[in-house]
């Protein structure tokens, strides 16, 4: 079972997300156990401050090291991967999702404001992940994206055996076009081959379509 702890000052943003749909079912099935950790519980003073002005000046606020260290040290184990969500991290993709789905314990640190004190990176973090080249107000949104992509790969979470093996990206290609009933919708017909029952032909058609689609939309994937 994969354990996931998420450290954030906005636990409510994540709890709603975890309490619906596939992630909820994954937890009910015992494939994953989520815990949100409120960083404010580790803050000091009446104002429970978790951030402060940057040394050296400049705009914005920086998250203080002390509450983050204490929160991580409370949940961390020997085998934990401690992940900082940041636009400076390694770009997240399907391969990274697959790799993380094999871990036993993921601890997400969700940054916000201008960022986190560098000592968190130096002494605590094992992985830094970005979900794309844009800046969010809050790393908890980014952590939700990573959690969703990882949890759906856990055994028994999505559909039947192999249900995720035909995903876009899992074989380096975008997914082929899919159709369901009716076979003729407002004059738009499902390709004949899919109705043929000829499975080798269907497999060939799907492969061709996946390659064509990837060539048109994401030629960068073909070079990898
Ligand atoms: N926090 C803010 N922007 C982010 C991004 N693009 N990826 C991960 N965490 C972030």
mmCIF file with all atom_site columns, C-alpha atoms in Angstrom, residues 36-112:
data_model
loop_
_atom_site.group_PDB
_atom_site.id
_atom_site.type_symbol
_atom_site.label_atom_id
_atom_site.label_alt_id
_atom_site.label_comp_id
_atom_site.label_asym_id
_atom_site.label_entity_id
_atom_site.label_seq_id
_atom_site.pdbx_PDB_ins_code
_atom_site.Cartn_x
_atom_site.Cartn_y
_atom_site.Cartn_z
_atom_site.occupancy
_atom_site.B_iso_or_equiv
_atom_site.pdbx_formal_charge
_atom_site.auth_seq_id
_atom_site.auth_comp_id
_atom_site.auth_asym_id
_atom_site.auth_atom_id
_atom_site.pdbx_PDB_model_num
ATOM 1  C CA . UNK A 1 36  ? -3.106 15.874 4.992   1.00 0.00 ? 36  UNK A CA 1
ATOM 2  C CA . UNK A 1 37  ? -0.857 17.637 7.454   1.00 0.00 ? 37  UNK A CA 1
ATOM 3  C CA . UNK A 1 38  ? -1.685 21.211 8.376   1.00 0.00 ? 38  UNK A CA 1
ATOM 4  C CA . UNK A 1 39  ? 1.571  23.127 8.429   1.00 0.00 ? 39  UNK A CA 1
ATOM 5  C CA . UNK A 1 40  ? 0.002  25.654 10.798  1.00 0.00 ? 40  UNK A CA 1
ATOM 6  C CA . UNK A 1 41  ? -0.001 22.994 13.509  1.00 0.00 ? 41  UNK A CA 1
ATOM 7  C CA . UNK A 1 42  ? 3.791  23.289 13.475  1.00 0.00 ? 42  UNK A CA 1
ATOM 8  C CA . UNK A 1 43  ? 3.910  27.073 13.469  1.00 0.00 ? 43  UNK A CA 1
ATOM 9  C CA . UNK A 1 44  ? 4.882  29.224 16.441  1.00 0.00 ? 44  UNK A CA 1
ATOM 10 C CA . UNK A 1 45  ? 3.373  32.267 18.085  1.00 0.00 ? 45  UNK A CA 1
ATOM 11 C CA . UNK A 1 46  ? -0.178 33.543 18.363  1.00 0.00 ? 46  UNK A CA 1
ATOM 12 C CA . UNK A 1 47  ? -0.309 34.238 14.636  1.00 0.00 ? 47  UNK A CA 1
ATOM 13 C CA . UNK A 1 48  ? 0.940  30.768 13.743  1.00 0.00 ? 48  UNK A CA 1
ATOM 14 C CA . UNK A 1 49  ? 3.239  32.264 11.156  1.00 0.00 ? 49  UNK A CA 1
ATOM 15 C CA . UNK A 1 50  ? 4.710  29.969 8.519   1.00 0.00 ? 50  UNK A CA 1
ATOM 16 C CA . UNK A 1 51  ? 6.388  32.612 6.358   1.00 0.00 ? 51  UNK A CA 1
ATOM 17 C CA . UNK A 1 52  ? 8.622  35.660 6.705   1.00 0.00 ? 52  UNK A CA 1
ATOM 18 C CA . UNK A 1 53  ? 10.331 38.354 4.636   1.00 0.00 ? 53  UNK A CA 1
ATOM 19 C CA . UNK A 1 54  ? 13.354 37.294 2.562   1.00 0.00 ? 54  UNK A CA 1
ATOM 20 C CA . UNK A 1 55  ? 16.853 38.042 3.817   1.00 0.00 ? 55  UNK A CA 1
ATOM 21 C CA . UNK A 1 56  ? 18.443 40.492 1.431   1.00 0.00 ? 56  UNK A CA 1
ATOM 22 C CA . UNK A 1 57  ? 15.136 42.166 0.699   1.00 0.00 ? 57  UNK A CA 1
ATOM 23 C CA . UNK A 1 58  ? 12.794 41.927 -2.242  1.00 0.00 ? 58  UNK A CA 1
ATOM 24 C CA . UNK A 1 59  ? 9.093  41.328 -2.741  1.00 0.00 ? 59  UNK A CA 1
ATOM 25 C CA . UNK A 1 60  ? 6.997  38.494 -1.362  1.00 0.00 ? 60  UNK A CA 1
ATOM 26 C CA . UNK A 1 61  ? 7.370  36.110 1.515   1.00 0.00 ? 61  UNK A CA 1
ATOM 27 C CA . UNK A 1 62  ? 9.408  32.946 2.044   1.00 0.00 ? 62  UNK A CA 1
ATOM 28 C CA . UNK A 1 63  ? 8.204  29.874 3.908   1.00 0.00 ? 63  UNK A CA 1
ATOM 29 C CA . UNK A 1 64  ? 10.174 29.389 7.105   1.00 0.00 ? 64  UNK A CA 1
ATOM 30 C CA . UNK A 1 65  ? 12.239 26.225 7.524   1.00 0.00 ? 65  UNK A CA 1
ATOM 31 C CA . UNK A 1 66  ? 11.288 25.337 11.090  1.00 0.00 ? 66  UNK A CA 1
ATOM 32 C CA . UNK A 1 67  ? 7.613  24.355 10.685  1.00 0.00 ? 67  UNK A CA 1
ATOM 33 C CA . UNK A 1 68  ? 8.394  22.430 7.479   1.00 0.00 ? 68  UNK A CA 1
ATOM 34 C CA . UNK A 1 69  ? 11.257 20.501 9.103   1.00 0.00 ? 69  UNK A CA 1
ATOM 35 C CA . UNK A 1 70  ? 9.100  19.611 12.096  1.00 0.00 ? 70  UNK A CA 1
ATOM 36 C CA . UNK A 1 71  ? 6.166  18.498 9.942   1.00 0.00 ? 71  UNK A CA 1
ATOM 37 C CA . UNK A 1 72  ? 8.365  16.343 7.697   1.00 0.00 ? 72  UNK A CA 1
ATOM 38 C CA . UNK A 1 73  ? 10.253 14.845 10.653  1.00 0.00 ? 73  UNK A CA 1
ATOM 39 C CA . UNK A 1 74  ? 6.942  13.862 12.210  1.00 0.00 ? 74  UNK A CA 1
ATOM 40 C CA . UNK A 1 75  ? 5.741  11.827 9.197   1.00 0.00 ? 75  UNK A CA 1
ATOM 41 C CA . UNK A 1 76  ? 8.995  10.789 7.509   1.00 0.00 ? 76  UNK A CA 1
ATOM 42 C CA . UNK A 1 77  ? 10.262 7.200  7.540   1.00 0.00 ? 77  UNK A CA 1
ATOM 43 C CA . UNK A 1 78  ? 13.365 5.460  6.262   1.00 0.00 ? 78  UNK A CA 1
ATOM 44 C CA . UNK A 1 79  ? 11.898 4.821  2.796   1.00 0.00 ? 79  UNK A CA 1
ATOM 45 C CA . UNK A 1 80  ? 10.063 8.128  2.318   1.00 0.00 ? 80  UNK A CA 1
ATOM 46 C CA . UNK A 1 81  ? 10.435 10.273 -0.754  1.00 0.00 ? 81  UNK A CA 1
ATOM 47 C CA . UNK A 1 82  ? 10.129 13.877 0.303   1.00 0.00 ? 82  UNK A CA 1
ATOM 48 C CA . UNK A 1 83  ? 8.856  15.859 -2.658  1.00 0.00 ? 83  UNK A CA 1
ATOM 49 C CA . UNK A 1 84  ? 8.875  19.626 -2.965  1.00 0.00 ? 84  UNK A CA 1
ATOM 50 C CA . UNK A 1 85  ? 6.337  20.977 -5.451  1.00 0.00 ? 85  UNK A CA 1
ATOM 51 C CA . UNK A 1 86  ? 8.035  23.865 -7.258  1.00 0.00 ? 86  UNK A CA 1
ATOM 52 C CA . UNK A 1 87  ? 8.252  25.320 -10.775 1.00 0.00 ? 87  UNK A CA 1
ATOM 53 C CA . UNK A 1 88  ? 12.021 24.793 -10.428 1.00 0.00 ? 88  UNK A CA 1
ATOM 54 C CA . UNK A 1 89  ? 11.624 21.018 -10.188 1.00 0.00 ? 89  UNK A CA 1
ATOM 55 C CA . UNK A 1 90  ? 11.936 18.227 -12.732 1.00 0.00 ? 90  UNK A CA 1
ATOM 56 C CA . UNK A 1 91  ? 9.042  18.358 -15.183 1.00 0.00 ? 91  UNK A CA 1
ATOM 57 C CA . UNK A 1 92  ? 6.406  15.771 -14.275 1.00 0.00 ? 92  UNK A CA 1
ATOM 58 C CA . UNK A 1 93  ? 5.390  13.206 -16.909 1.00 0.00 ? 93  UNK A CA 1
ATOM 59 C CA . UNK A 1 94  ? 3.905  9.711  -17.228 1.00 0.00 ? 94  UNK A CA 1
ATOM 60 C CA . UNK A 1 95  ? 7.271  8.068  -16.659 1.00 0.00 ? 95  UNK A CA 1
ATOM 61 C CA . UNK A 1 96  ? 7.709  9.998  -13.408 1.00 0.00 ? 96  UNK A CA 1
ATOM 62 C CA . UNK A 1 97  ? 4.187  8.974  -12.373 1.00 0.00 ? 97  UNK A CA 1
ATOM 63 C CA . UNK A 1 98  ? 5.051  5.330  -13.025 1.00 0.00 ? 98  UNK A CA 1
ATOM 64 C CA . UNK A 1 99  ? 8.221  5.596  -11.013 1.00 0.00 ? 99  UNK A CA 1
ATOM 65 C CA . UNK A 1 100 ? 6.490  7.265  -8.032  1.00 0.00 ? 100 UNK A CA 1
ATOM 66 C CA . UNK A 1 101 ? 3.712  4.648  -8.086  1.00 0.00 ? 101 UNK A CA 1
ATOM 67 C CA . UNK A 1 102 ? 6.344  2.068  -7.025  1.00 0.00 ? 102 UNK A CA 1
ATOM 68 C CA . UNK A 1 103 ? 7.276  3.996  -3.873  1.00 0.00 ? 103 UNK A CA 1
ATOM 69 C CA . UNK A 1 104 ? 6.025  3.100  -0.387  1.00 0.00 ? 104 UNK A CA 1
ATOM 70 C CA . UNK A 1 105 ? 5.681  6.559  1.093   1.00 0.00 ? 105 UNK A CA 1
ATOM 71 C CA . UNK A 1 106 ? 5.425  9.969  -0.557  1.00 0.00 ? 106 UNK A CA 1
ATOM 72 C CA . UNK A 1 107 ? 5.575  13.187 1.434   1.00 0.00 ? 107 UNK A CA 1
ATOM 73 C CA . UNK A 1 108 ? 4.573  16.293 -0.501  1.00 0.00 ? 108 UNK A CA 1
ATOM 74 C CA . UNK A 1 109 ? 5.653  19.736 0.643   1.00 0.00 ? 109 UNK A CA 1
ATOM 75 C CA . UNK A 1 110 ? 3.405  22.332 -0.953  1.00 0.00 ? 110 UNK A CA 1
ATOM 76 C CA . UNK A 1 111 ? 5.079  25.698 -1.311  1.00 0.00 ? 111 UNK A CA 1
ATOM 77 C CA . UNK A 1 112 ? 3.409  28.990 -1.899  1.00 0.00 ? 112 UNK A CA 1
#
